[in-house]
Coordinates of C-alpha atoms in Angstrom, one line a residue:
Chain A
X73 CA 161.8 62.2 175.4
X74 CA 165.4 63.6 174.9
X75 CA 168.5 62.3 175.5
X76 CA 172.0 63.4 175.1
X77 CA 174.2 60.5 172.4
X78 CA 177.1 59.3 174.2
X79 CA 179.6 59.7 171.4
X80 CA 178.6 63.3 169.4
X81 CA 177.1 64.7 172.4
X82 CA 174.1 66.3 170.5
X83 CA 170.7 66.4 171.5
X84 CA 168.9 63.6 170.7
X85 CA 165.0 63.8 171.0
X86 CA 163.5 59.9 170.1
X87 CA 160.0 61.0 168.9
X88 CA 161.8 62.7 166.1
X89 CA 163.5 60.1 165.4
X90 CA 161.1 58.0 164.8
X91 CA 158.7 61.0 162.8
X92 CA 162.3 62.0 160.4
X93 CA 162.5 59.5 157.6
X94 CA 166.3 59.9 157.2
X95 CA 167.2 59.5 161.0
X96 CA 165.0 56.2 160.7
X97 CA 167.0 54.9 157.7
X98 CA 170.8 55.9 159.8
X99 CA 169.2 53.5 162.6
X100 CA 168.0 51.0 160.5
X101 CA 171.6 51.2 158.3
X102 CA 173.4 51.8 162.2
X103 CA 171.5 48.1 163.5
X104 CA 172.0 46.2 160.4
X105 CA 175.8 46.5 160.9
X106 CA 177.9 44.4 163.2
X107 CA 178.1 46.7 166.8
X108 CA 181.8 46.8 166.2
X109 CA 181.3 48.9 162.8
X110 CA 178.4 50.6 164.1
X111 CA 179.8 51.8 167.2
X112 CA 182.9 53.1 164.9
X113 CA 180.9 54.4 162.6
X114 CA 178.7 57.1 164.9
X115 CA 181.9 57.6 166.5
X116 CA 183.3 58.9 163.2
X117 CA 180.0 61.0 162.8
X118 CA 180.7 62.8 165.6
X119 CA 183.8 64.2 163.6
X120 CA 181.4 66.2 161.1
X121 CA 179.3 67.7 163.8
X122 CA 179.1 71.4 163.7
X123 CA 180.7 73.0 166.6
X124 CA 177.2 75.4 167.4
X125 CA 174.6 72.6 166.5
X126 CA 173.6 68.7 165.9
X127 CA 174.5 67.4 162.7
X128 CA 171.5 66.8 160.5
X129 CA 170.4 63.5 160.6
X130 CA 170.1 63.7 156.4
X131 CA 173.8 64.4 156.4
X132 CA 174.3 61.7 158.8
X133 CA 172.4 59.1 156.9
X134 CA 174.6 60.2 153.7
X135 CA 177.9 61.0 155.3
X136 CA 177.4 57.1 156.9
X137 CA 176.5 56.2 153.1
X138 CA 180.2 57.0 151.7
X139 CA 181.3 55.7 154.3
X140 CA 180.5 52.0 154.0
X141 CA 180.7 52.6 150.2
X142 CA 184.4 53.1 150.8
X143 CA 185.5 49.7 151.8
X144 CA 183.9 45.9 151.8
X145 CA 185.3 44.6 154.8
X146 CA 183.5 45.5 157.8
X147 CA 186.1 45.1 160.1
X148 CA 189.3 46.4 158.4
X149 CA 186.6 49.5 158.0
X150 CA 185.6 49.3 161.5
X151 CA 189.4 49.7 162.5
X152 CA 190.0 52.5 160.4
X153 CA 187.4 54.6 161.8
X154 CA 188.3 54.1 164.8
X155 CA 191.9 54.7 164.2
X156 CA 190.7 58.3 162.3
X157 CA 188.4 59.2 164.9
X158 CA 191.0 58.4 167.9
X159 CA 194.0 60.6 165.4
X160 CA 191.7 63.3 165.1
X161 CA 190.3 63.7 168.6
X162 CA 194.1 63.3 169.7
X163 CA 195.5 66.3 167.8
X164 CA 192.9 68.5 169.6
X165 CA 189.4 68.1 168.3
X166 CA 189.4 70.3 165.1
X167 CA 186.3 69.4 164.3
X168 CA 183.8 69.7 162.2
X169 CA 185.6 67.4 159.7
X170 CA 185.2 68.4 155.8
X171 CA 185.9 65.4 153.6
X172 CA 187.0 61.6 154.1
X173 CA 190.4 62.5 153.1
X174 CA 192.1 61.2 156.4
X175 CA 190.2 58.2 156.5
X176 CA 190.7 57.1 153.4
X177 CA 194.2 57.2 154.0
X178 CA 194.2 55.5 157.1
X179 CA 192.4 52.8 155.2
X180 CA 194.5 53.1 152.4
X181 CA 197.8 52.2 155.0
X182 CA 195.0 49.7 156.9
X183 CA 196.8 45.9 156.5
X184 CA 194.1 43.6 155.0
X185 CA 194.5 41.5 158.0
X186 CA 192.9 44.3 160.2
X187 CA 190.0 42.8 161.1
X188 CA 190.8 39.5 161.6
X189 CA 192.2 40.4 165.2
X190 CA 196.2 40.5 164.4
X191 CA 196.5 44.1 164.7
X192 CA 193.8 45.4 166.8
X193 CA 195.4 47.6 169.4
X194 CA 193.0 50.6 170.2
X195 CA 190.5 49.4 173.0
X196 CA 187.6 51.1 171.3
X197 CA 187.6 49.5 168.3
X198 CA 187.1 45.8 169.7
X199 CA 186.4 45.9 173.5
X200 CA 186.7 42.2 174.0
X201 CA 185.0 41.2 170.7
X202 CA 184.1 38.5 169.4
X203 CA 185.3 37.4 165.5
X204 CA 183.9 40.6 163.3
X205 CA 180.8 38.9 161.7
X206 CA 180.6 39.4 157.7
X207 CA 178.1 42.1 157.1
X208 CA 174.4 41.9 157.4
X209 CA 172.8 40.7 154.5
X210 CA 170.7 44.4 154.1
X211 CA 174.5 46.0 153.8
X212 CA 175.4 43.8 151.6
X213 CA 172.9 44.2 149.8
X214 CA 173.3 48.1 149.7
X215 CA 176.7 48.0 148.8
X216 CA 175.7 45.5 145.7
X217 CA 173.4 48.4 144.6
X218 CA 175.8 50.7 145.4
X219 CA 178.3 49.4 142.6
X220 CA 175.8 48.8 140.7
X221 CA 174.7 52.6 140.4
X222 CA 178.3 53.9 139.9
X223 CA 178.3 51.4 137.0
X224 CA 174.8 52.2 135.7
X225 CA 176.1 56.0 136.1
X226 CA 179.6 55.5 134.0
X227 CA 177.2 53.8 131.3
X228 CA 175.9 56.9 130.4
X229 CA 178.9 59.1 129.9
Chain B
X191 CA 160.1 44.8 122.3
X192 CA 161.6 47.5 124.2
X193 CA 164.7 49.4 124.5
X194 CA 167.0 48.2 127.4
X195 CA 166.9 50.7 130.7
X196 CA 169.5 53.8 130.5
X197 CA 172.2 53.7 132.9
X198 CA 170.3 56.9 135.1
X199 CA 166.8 54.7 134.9
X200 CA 169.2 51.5 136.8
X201 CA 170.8 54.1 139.1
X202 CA 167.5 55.6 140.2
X203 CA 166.0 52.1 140.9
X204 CA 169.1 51.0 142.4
X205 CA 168.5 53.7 144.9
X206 CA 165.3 53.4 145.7
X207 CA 165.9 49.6 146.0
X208 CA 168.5 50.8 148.4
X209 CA 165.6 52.8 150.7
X210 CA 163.3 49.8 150.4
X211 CA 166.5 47.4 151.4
X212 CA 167.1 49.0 155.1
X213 CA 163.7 49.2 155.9
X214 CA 164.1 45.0 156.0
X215 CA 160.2 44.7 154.8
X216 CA 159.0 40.9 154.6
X217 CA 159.8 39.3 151.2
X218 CA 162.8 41.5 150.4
X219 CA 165.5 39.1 148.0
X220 CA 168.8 38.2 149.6
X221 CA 171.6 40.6 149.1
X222 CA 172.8 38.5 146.4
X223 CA 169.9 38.7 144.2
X224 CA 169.5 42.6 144.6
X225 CA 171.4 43.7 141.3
X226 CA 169.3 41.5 139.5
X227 CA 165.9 42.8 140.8
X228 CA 167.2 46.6 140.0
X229 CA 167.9 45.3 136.3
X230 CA 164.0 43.4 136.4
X231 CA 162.7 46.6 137.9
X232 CA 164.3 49.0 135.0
X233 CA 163.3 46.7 132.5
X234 CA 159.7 46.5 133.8
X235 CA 159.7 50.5 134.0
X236 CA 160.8 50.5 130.6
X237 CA 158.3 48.2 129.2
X238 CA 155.8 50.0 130.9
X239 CA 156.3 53.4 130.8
X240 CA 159.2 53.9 127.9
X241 CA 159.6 57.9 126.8
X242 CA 161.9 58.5 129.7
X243 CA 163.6 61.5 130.0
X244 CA 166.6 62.1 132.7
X245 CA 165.8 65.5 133.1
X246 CA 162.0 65.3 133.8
X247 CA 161.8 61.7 135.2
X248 CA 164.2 61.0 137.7
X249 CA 162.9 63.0 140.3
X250 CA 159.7 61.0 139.3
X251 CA 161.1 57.7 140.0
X252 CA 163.0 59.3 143.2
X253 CA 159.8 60.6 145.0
X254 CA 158.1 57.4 144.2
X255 CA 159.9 55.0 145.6
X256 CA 160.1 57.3 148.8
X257 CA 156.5 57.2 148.9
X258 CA 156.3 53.6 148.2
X259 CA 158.9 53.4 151.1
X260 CA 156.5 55.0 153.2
X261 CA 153.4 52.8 152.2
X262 CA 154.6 49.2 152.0
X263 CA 154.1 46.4 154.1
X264 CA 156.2 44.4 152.3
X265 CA 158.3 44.2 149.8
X266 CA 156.5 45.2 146.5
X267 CA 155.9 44.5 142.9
X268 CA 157.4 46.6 140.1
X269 CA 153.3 47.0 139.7
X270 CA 152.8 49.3 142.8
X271 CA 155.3 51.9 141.9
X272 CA 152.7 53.2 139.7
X273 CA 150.3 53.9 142.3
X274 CA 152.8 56.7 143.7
X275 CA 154.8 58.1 140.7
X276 CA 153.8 61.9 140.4
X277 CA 152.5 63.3 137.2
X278 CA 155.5 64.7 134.9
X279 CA 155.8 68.8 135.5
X280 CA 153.9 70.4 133.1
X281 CA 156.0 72.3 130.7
X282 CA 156.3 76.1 131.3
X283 CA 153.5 77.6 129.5
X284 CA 153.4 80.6 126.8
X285 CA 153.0 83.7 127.8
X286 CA 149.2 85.2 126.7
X287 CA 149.9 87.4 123.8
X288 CA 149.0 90.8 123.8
X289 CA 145.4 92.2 123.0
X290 CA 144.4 93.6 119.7
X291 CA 143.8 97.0 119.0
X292 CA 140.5 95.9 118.6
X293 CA 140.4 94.2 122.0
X294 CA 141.4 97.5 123.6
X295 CA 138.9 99.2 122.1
X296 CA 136.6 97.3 123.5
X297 CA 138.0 96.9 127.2
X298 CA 137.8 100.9 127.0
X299 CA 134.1 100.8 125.8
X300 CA 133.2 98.6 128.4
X301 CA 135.3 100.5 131.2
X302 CA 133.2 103.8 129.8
X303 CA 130.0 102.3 130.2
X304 CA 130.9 101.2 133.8
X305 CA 131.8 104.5 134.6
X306 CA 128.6 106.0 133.0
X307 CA 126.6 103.5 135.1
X308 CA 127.9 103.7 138.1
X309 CA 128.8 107.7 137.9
X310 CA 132.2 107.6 138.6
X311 CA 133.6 110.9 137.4
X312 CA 136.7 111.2 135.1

């Protein structure tokens, strides 16, 4: 069965989706966040597709990776995607992306406060949402392992 | 008693813990236990297999836990890594060394003899 994702606009056939092991891991990461992250999150994968084909669902599983490795809070992250992915699309589309340098600095100038509603101004980001839950125990659980391999790595050099 | 895990060893289990974490299999340990269970899985490597090597191991323990990922029901023992950790790669092996003047001798006696028997002219 294909389909076409809403968001990157690439192909998106669902019986190799379920046959790749790293496209199941991206859905299993994508449903074990809040739908406000998530929904940011592919959003901002879209960014690093290449212009003449689908972005590799390996590279999608790791690009989502650093992504959620770069900041705790799920909703000040969820914002700052958003906020990234809107900038970038705005200035024209110059995609594919090449690095997380622009969203880091977005996050970097994100207010703490972010995702607790007070500044929440683009639509996409929070459609009507309900209070950002805390993450899913399984991302929190990543990200604990996570820190715990950059530490376990800087022990041994 | 044995050595405490390297940092690479922790690292390695970390991820793999992380693979076996998304796939939310019955009996996994709440988020806030995880670091502890990748420190209890190194240390139970360690006791049990010891002699790592960075180098030659970690791909080991990588492709392990992805085929443990794709075999569990639940979530599993240190134990049942075992059953899917490759062997290590054997080491590149010495090139065979060159005949003997006597073993040339007698590869062109034999290659004679095969000619004579089966006629083929020189």
């Amino acid at each position: 069965m294909l389909a076409r994702c809403p968001v990157c606009h690439s192909h998106l056939q669902l019986e190799a989706i379920v046959q790749d092991e790293a496209a199941r891991e991206l859905l299993g990461v994508l449903s074990a966040l809040d739908a406000t992250l998530s929904r940011a999150l592919v959003g901002y994968l879209g960014l690093w597709r290449p212009a003449k084909q689908d972005l590799r669902w390996d590279r999608a599983l790791r690009l989502a990776r650093e992504v959620l490795a770069l900041e705790a809070d799920p909703a000040r992250l969820a914002w700052a995607l958003s906020e990234t992915t809107e900038a970038i699309r705005a200035k024209g589309g110059s995609t594919p992306i090449k690095s997380h340098g622009y969203l880091k600095r977005v996050l970097e100038g994100t207010p703490q406060s972010a995702g607790a509603g007070a500044v929440v101004p683009s639509e996409q980001v929070a459609p009507r949402a309900a209070p950002v839950k805390a993450p899913s125990a399984t991302v929190d659980g990543v990200m604990r392992l996570e820190a715990l391999k950059r530490r376990a790595r800087g022990s041994d050099t | 008693m044995s050595e405490a895990a390297p940092g690479w060893l922790v690292a390695e289990v970390a991820a793999g813990l992380q693979r076996l974490l998304v796939l939310r299999l019955d009996g996994c340990p709440p988020a806030d236990a995880v670091e502890a269970v990748a420190l209890a899985w190194a240390d139970a490597l360690m006791v049990r297999g010891g002699g790592w090597q960075e180098a030659l191991d970690a791909p080991r323990i990588r492709e392990a836990f992805r085929r443990l990922a794709a075999h569990a029901m639940r979530w599993p023992a240190p134990a049942e890594i075992w059953q899917h950790m490759p062997a290590r790669p054997e080491p590149p092996k010495l090139p065979a060394p060159p005949p003997s003047e006597e073993e040339r001798a007698r590869a062109m006696r034999m290659l004679a003899e095969l000619r004579e028997k089966m006629r083929i002219p020189i």
